[in-house]
Coordinates of C-alpha atoms and ligand atoms in Angstrom, one line a residue:
X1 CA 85.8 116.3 64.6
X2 CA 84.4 117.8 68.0
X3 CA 82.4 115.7 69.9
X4 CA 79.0 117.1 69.7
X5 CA 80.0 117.1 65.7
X6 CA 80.1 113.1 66.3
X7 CA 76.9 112.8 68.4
X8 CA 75.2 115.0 65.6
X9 CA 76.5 112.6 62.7
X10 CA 75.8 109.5 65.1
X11 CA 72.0 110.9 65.7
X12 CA 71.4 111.6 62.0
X13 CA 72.4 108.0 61.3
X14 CA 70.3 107.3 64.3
X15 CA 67.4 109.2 63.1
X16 CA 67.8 107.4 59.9
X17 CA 67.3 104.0 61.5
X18 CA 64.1 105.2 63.0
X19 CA 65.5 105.9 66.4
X20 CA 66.4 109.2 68.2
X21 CA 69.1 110.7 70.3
X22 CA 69.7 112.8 73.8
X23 CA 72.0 114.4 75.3
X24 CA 71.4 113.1 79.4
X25 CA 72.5 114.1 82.4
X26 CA 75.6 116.4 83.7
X27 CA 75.8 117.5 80.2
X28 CA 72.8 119.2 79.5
X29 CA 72.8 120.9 83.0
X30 CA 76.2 122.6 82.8
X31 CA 75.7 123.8 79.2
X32 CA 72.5 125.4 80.3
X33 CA 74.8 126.7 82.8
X34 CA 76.8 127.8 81.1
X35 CA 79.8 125.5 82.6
X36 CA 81.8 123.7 81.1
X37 CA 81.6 119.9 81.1
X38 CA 83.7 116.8 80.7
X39 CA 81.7 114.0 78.9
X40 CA 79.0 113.8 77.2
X41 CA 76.2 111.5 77.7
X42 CA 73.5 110.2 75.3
X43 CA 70.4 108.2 75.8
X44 CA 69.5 106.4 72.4
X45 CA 65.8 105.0 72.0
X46 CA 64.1 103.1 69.3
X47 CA 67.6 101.1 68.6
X48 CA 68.3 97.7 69.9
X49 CA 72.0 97.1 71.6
X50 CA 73.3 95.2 68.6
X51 CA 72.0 97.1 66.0
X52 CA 73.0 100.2 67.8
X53 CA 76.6 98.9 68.2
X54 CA 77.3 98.1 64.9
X55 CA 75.8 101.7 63.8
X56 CA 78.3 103.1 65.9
X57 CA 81.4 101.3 64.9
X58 CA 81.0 103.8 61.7
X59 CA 81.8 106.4 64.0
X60 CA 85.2 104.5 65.4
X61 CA 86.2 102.2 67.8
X62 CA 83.4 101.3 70.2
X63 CA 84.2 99.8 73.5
X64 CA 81.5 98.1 75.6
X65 CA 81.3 99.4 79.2
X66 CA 78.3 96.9 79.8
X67 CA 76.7 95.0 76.7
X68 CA 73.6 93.6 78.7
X69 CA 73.5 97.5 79.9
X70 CA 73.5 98.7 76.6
X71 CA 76.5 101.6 77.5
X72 CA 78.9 102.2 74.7
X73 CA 81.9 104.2 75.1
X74 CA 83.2 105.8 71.4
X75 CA 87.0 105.2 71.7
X76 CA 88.9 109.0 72.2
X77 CA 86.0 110.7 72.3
X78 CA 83.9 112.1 75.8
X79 CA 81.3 110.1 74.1
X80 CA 79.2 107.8 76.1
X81 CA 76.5 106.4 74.4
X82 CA 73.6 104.4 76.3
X83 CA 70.4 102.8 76.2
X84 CA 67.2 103.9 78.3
X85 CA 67.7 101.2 81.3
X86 CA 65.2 100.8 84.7
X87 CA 67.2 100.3 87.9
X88 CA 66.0 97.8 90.3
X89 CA 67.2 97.8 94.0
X90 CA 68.3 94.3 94.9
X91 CA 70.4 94.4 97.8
X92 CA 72.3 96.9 100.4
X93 CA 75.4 99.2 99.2
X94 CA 75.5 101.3 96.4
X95 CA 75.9 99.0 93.8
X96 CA 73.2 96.6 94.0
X97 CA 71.2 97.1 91.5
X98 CA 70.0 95.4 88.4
X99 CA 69.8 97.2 85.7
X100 CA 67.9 96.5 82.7
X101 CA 68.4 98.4 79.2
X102 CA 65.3 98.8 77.1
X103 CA 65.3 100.7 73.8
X104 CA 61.5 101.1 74.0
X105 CA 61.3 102.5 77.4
X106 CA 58.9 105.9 77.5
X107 CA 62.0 108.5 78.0
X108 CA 59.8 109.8 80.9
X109 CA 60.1 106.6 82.6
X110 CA 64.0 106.2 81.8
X111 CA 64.5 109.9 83.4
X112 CA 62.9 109.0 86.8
X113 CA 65.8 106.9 87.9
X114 CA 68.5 110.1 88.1
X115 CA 69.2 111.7 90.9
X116 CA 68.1 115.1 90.6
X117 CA 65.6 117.0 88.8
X118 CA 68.7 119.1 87.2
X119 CA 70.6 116.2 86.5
X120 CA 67.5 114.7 84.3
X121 CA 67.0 117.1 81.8
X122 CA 67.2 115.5 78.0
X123 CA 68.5 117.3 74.7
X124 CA 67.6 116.0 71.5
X125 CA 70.8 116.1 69.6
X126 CA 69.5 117.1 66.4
X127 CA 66.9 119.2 66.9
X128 CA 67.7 121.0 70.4
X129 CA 65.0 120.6 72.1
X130 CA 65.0 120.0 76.3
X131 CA 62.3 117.4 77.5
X132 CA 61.6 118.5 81.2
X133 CA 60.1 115.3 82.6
X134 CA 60.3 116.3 86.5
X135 CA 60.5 120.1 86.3
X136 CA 64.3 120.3 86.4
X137 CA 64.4 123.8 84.5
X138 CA 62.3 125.6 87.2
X139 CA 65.2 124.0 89.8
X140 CA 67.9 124.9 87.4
X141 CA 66.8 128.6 87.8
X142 CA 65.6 128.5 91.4
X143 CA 69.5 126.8 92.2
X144 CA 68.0 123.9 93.4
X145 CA 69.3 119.9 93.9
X146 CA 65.9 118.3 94.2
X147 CA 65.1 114.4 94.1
X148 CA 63.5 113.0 91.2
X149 CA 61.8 110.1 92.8
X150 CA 60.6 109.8 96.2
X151 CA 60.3 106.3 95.7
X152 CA 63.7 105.2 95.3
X153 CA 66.0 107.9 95.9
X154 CA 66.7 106.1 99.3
X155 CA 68.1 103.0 97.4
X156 CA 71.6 104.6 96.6
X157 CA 73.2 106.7 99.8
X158 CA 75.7 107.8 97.4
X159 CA 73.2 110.4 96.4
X160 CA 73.0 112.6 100.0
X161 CA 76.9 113.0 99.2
X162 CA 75.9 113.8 95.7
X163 CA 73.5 116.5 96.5
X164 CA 76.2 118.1 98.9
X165 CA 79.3 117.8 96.3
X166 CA 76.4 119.4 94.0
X167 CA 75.3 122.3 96.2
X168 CA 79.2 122.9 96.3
X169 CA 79.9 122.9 92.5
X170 CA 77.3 124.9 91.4
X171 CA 76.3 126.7 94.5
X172 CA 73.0 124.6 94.9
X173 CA 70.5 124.4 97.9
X174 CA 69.6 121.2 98.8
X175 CA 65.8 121.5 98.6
X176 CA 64.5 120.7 102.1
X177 CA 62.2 117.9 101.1
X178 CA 65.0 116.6 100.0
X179 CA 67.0 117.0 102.8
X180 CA 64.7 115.3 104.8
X181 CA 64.6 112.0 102.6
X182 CA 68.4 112.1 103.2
X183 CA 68.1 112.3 107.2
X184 CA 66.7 109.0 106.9
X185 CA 69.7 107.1 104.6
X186 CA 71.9 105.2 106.0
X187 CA 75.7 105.7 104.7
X188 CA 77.5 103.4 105.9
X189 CA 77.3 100.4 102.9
X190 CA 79.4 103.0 101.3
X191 CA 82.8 101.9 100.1
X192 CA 85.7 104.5 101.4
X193 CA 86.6 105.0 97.5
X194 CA 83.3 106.8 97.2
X195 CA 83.6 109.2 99.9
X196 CA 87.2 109.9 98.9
X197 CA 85.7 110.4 95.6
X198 CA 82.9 113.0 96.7
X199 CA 85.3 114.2 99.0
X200 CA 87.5 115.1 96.5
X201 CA 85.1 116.8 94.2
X202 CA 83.9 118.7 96.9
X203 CA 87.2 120.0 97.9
X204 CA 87.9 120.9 94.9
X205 CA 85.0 122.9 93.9
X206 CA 83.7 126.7 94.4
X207 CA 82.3 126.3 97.3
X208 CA 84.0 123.5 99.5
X209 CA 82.0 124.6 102.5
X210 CA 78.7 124.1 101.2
X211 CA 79.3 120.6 100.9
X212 CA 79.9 119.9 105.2
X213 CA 77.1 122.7 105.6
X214 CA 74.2 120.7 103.6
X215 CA 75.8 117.6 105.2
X216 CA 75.1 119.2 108.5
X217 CA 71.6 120.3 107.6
X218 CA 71.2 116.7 106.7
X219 CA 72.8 115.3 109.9
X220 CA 75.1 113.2 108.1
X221 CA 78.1 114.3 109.1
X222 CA 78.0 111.5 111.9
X223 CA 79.3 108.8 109.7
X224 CA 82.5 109.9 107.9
X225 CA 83.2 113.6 109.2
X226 CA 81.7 113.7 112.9
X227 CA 84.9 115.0 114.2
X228 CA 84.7 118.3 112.0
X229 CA 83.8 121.2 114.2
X230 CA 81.7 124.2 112.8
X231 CA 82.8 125.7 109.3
X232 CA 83.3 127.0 107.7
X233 CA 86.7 126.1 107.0
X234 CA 87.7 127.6 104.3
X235 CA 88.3 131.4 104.2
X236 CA 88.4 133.1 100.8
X237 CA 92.3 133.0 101.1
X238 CA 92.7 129.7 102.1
X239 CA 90.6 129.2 98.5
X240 CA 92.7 131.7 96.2
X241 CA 95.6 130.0 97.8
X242 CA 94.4 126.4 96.2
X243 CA 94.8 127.6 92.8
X244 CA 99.0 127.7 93.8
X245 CA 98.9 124.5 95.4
X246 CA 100.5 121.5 93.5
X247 CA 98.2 118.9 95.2
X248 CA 94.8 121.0 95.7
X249 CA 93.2 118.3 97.5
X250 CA 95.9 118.1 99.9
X251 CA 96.5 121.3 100.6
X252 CA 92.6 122.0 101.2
X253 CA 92.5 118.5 103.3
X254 CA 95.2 120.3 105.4
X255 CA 93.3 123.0 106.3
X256 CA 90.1 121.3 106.9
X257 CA 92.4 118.6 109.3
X258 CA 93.9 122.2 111.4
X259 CA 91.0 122.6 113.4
X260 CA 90.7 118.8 114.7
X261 CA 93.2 117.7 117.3
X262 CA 96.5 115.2 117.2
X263 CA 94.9 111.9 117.3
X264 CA 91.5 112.5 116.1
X265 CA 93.0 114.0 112.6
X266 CA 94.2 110.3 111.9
X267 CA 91.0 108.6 112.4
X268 CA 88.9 111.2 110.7
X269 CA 91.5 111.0 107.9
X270 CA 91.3 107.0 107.8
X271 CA 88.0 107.3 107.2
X272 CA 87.6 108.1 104.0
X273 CA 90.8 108.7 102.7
X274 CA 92.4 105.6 100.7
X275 CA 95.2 107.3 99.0
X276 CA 98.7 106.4 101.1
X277 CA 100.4 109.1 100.2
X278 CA 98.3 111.6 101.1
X279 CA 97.7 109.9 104.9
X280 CA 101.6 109.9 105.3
X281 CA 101.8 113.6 104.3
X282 CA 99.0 114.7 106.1
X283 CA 100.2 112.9 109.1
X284 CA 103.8 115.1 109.5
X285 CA 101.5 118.2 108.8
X286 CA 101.2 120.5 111.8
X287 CA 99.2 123.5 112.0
X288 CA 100.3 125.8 114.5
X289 CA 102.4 128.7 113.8
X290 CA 106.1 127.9 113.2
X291 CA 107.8 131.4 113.3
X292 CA 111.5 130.2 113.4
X293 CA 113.3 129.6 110.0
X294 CA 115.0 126.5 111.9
X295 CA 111.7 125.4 112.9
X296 CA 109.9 125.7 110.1
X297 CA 112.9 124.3 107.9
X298 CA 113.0 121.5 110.0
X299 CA 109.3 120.5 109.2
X300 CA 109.8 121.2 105.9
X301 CA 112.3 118.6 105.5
X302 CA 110.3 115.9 106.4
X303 CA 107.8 116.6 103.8
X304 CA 106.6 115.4 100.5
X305 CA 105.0 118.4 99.1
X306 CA 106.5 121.2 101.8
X307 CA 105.5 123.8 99.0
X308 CA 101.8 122.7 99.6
X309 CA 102.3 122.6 103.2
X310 CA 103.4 126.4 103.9
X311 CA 100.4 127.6 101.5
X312 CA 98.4 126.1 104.2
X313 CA 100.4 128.1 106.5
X314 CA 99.5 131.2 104.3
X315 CA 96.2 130.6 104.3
X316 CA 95.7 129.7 108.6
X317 CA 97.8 132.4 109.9
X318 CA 97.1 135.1 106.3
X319 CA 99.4 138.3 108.6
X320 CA 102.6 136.0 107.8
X321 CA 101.9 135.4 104.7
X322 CA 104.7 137.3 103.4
X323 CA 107.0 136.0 105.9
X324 CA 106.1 132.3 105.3
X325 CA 106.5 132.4 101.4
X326 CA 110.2 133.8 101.9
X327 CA 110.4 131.1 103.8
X328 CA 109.1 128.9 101.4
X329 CA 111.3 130.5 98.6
X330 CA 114.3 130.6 100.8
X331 CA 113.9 126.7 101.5
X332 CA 113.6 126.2 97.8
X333 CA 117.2 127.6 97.5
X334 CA 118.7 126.2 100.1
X335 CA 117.6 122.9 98.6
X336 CA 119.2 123.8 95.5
X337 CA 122.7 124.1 97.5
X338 CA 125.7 121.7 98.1
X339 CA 125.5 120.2 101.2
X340 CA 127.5 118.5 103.8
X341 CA 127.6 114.8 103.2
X342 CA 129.5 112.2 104.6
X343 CA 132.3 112.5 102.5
X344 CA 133.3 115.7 103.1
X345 CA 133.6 114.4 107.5
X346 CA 135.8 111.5 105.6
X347 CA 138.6 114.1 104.6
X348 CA 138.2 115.7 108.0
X349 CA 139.3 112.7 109.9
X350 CA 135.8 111.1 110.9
X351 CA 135.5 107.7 110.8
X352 CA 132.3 105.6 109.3
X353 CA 130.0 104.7 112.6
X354 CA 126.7 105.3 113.8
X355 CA 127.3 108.5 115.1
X356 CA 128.3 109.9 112.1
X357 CA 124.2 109.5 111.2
X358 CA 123.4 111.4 114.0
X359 CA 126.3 114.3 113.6
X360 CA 125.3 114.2 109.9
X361 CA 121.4 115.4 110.9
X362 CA 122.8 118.1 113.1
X363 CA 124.4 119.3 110.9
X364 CA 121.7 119.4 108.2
X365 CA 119.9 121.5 111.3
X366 CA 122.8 124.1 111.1
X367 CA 122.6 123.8 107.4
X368 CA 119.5 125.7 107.7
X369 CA 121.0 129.5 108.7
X370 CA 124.5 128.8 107.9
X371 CA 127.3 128.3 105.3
X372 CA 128.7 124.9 104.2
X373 CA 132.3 126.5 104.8
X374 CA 131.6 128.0 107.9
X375 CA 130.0 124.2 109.6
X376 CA 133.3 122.8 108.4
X377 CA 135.7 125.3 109.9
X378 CA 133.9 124.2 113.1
X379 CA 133.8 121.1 112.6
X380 CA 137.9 121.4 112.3
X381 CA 138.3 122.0 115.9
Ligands
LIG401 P1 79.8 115.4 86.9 O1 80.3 114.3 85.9 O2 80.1 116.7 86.4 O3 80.2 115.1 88.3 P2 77.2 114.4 86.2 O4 75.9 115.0 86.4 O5 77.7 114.2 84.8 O6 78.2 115.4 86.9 P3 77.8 111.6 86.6 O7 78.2 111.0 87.9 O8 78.8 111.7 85.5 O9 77.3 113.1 87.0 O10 76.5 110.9 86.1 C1 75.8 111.3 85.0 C2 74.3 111.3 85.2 O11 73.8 110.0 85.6 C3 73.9 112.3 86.3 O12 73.6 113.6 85.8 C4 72.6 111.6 86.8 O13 71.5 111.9 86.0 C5 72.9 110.1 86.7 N1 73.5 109.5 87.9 C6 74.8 109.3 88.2 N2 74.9 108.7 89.4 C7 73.7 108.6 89.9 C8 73.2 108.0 91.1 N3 74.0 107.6 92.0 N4 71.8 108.0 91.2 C9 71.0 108.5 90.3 N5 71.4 109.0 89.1 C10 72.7 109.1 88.9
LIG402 MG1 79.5 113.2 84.2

């Protein structure tokens, strides 16, 4: 059954039981969109946690994300399934928080801890029907992130990243009152995994820039990205080109990294980047123009994802395009050929040694423009 099949048989049963159902959150935004989206969130009220559990457990195998939270998650489905909850600020960092679930909690009240205006839109499930607590629908047409709360929107600094990776997935303003609540939060509680996490999304959506832009607006680009210059960075090439890329976040991290110099790359890299393998690729990425098949070659073959790596090429110097993907395609081959190896300087007489490493990587170097027979004809004399 499709999902929003289940959550209609769920909030029938629901219904039944005297309760009632909404779709929350991202979901109810992107369909009004007319995006598409990935889970689907419902609010339940009128149903205690137990009781509501065991109704669910009909429906399949019900895994508890938080049982005093009251969050259910229906087993392979995009089904989450919660209870109303109040969020009380009890510490620093994002996570501090103590949450309390109530099934009686006045939905209106329950809506006023999201983020956004757009972001707290409900949708009965059975019926259809949006409940606009804090105006979201006017922002929704207007393109506009607003705060729900003025009271405690400061409590989570997630949530000036989250406006920014929102202005850059749906092509969003930041509305400027609510910029100016997010001048005054401090960032810097947050855990690297959450930046890399925004950071990603923002990367990765349809507008990449928008997300350093609304930062800037905010003056917030001090704590994790101060050594970014002006965007934008991101060309409408440099974006057609991420759909080719294998990694798209680091290929467009790449690019973003070209226009900050040697050292500084690193420690704006470290800064919110957790993933190893990404930092050692990015750190063997250069950015200026490598017109030589040897040179180029060369820097290829220290690479992890080189395919990824010349696509930023493409995308920073866009006249050698051509000339840069047959490259790319000619590197590909020569990858596919036999090459020199130690055995082959065996039969010719060379002995085992150190310097056999050392001929061995010159070699590779002549590798690059010419034939394996030809290198070993030389190598003869
Ligand atoms: P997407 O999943 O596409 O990134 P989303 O809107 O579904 O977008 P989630 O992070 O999945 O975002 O959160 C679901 C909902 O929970 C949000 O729409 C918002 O209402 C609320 N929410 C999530 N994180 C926060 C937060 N840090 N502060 C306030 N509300 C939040
Ligand atoms: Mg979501």
């Amino acid at each position: 059954m499709d999902d929003r099949k289940t959550a209609e048989a769920i909030a029938a049963k629901i219904a039944e039981a005297g309760g009632r159902a909404y779709y929350v959150g991202g979901c109810v935004r992107d369909k009004l969109l007319k995006r598409p989206c990935k889970d689907l969130d419902i609010e339940v009220y009128g149903i205690p946690a137990d009781a509501l559990e065991t109704l669910l457990s009909a429906f399949g195998n019900v895994l508890t994300v938080g049982k005093s939270f009251g969050i259910f998650k229906l087993e392979h489905s995009s089904l989450d399934i919660a209870l109303p909850r109040t969020e009380e600020k009890t510490g620093e960092g994002h996570r501090a928080f103590l949450t309390s679930a109530d099934p009686y909690l006045p939905p209106e009240t329950a809506s006023s801890r999201r983020d956004f205006t757009v972001n707290a839109l409900m949708e009965d499930v059975l019926s259809g029907e949006i409940h606009d607590y804090h105006n979201g629908l006017k922002d929704l047409g207007k393109g506009v992130l607003r705060h729900v709360n003025d009271a405690s929107f400061s409590e989570d600094p997630l949530r000036v990243l989250r406006a920014a990776r929102f202005a850059a997935q749906l092509g969003f303003e930041v509305a400027e009152e609510t910029r100016e609540l997010c001048r005054k939060i401090d960032l810097t509680s947050l855990s690297r995994e959450r930046v890399e996490g925004e950071t990603e999304k923002a990367l990765l959506s349809a507008e990449p820039d928008r997300y350093f832009e609304e930062l800037r607006k905010m003056e917030q680009l001090k704590d994790y990205y101060a050594e970014l210059g002006n965007g934008p960075f991101f060309s409408e090439k440099a974006l057609a080109l991420r759909e080719e890329a294998k990694e798209p976040v680091l290929y467009m991290l790449g690019i973003l990294c070209s226009g900050i110099a040697g050292k500084q790359r690193n420690t704006f890299l470290h800064r919110f980047l957790t993933k190893k393998y990404e930092l050692k690729e990015l750190k063997n990425w250069t950015y200026e123009d490598l017109p030589d098949k040897t040179a180029l070659f060369e820097k290829l073959d220290q690479l992890t994802c080189p395919e990824d790596y010349v696509l930023v090429l493409c995308a920073l110097y866009p006249e050698k395009e051509k000339e840069y993907r047959k490259l790319g395609d000619e590197w590909q081959i020569f990858l596919q050929q036999e090459h020199i190896t130690g055995e082959d300087l065996f039969k010719l007489g060379y002995t085992p040694g150190k310097e056999l490493g050392s001929l061995l990587k010159e070699i590779r170097k002549k590798e690059y423009t010419r034939s394996k027979e030809e290198i070993l004809e030389e190598l003869k004399k």
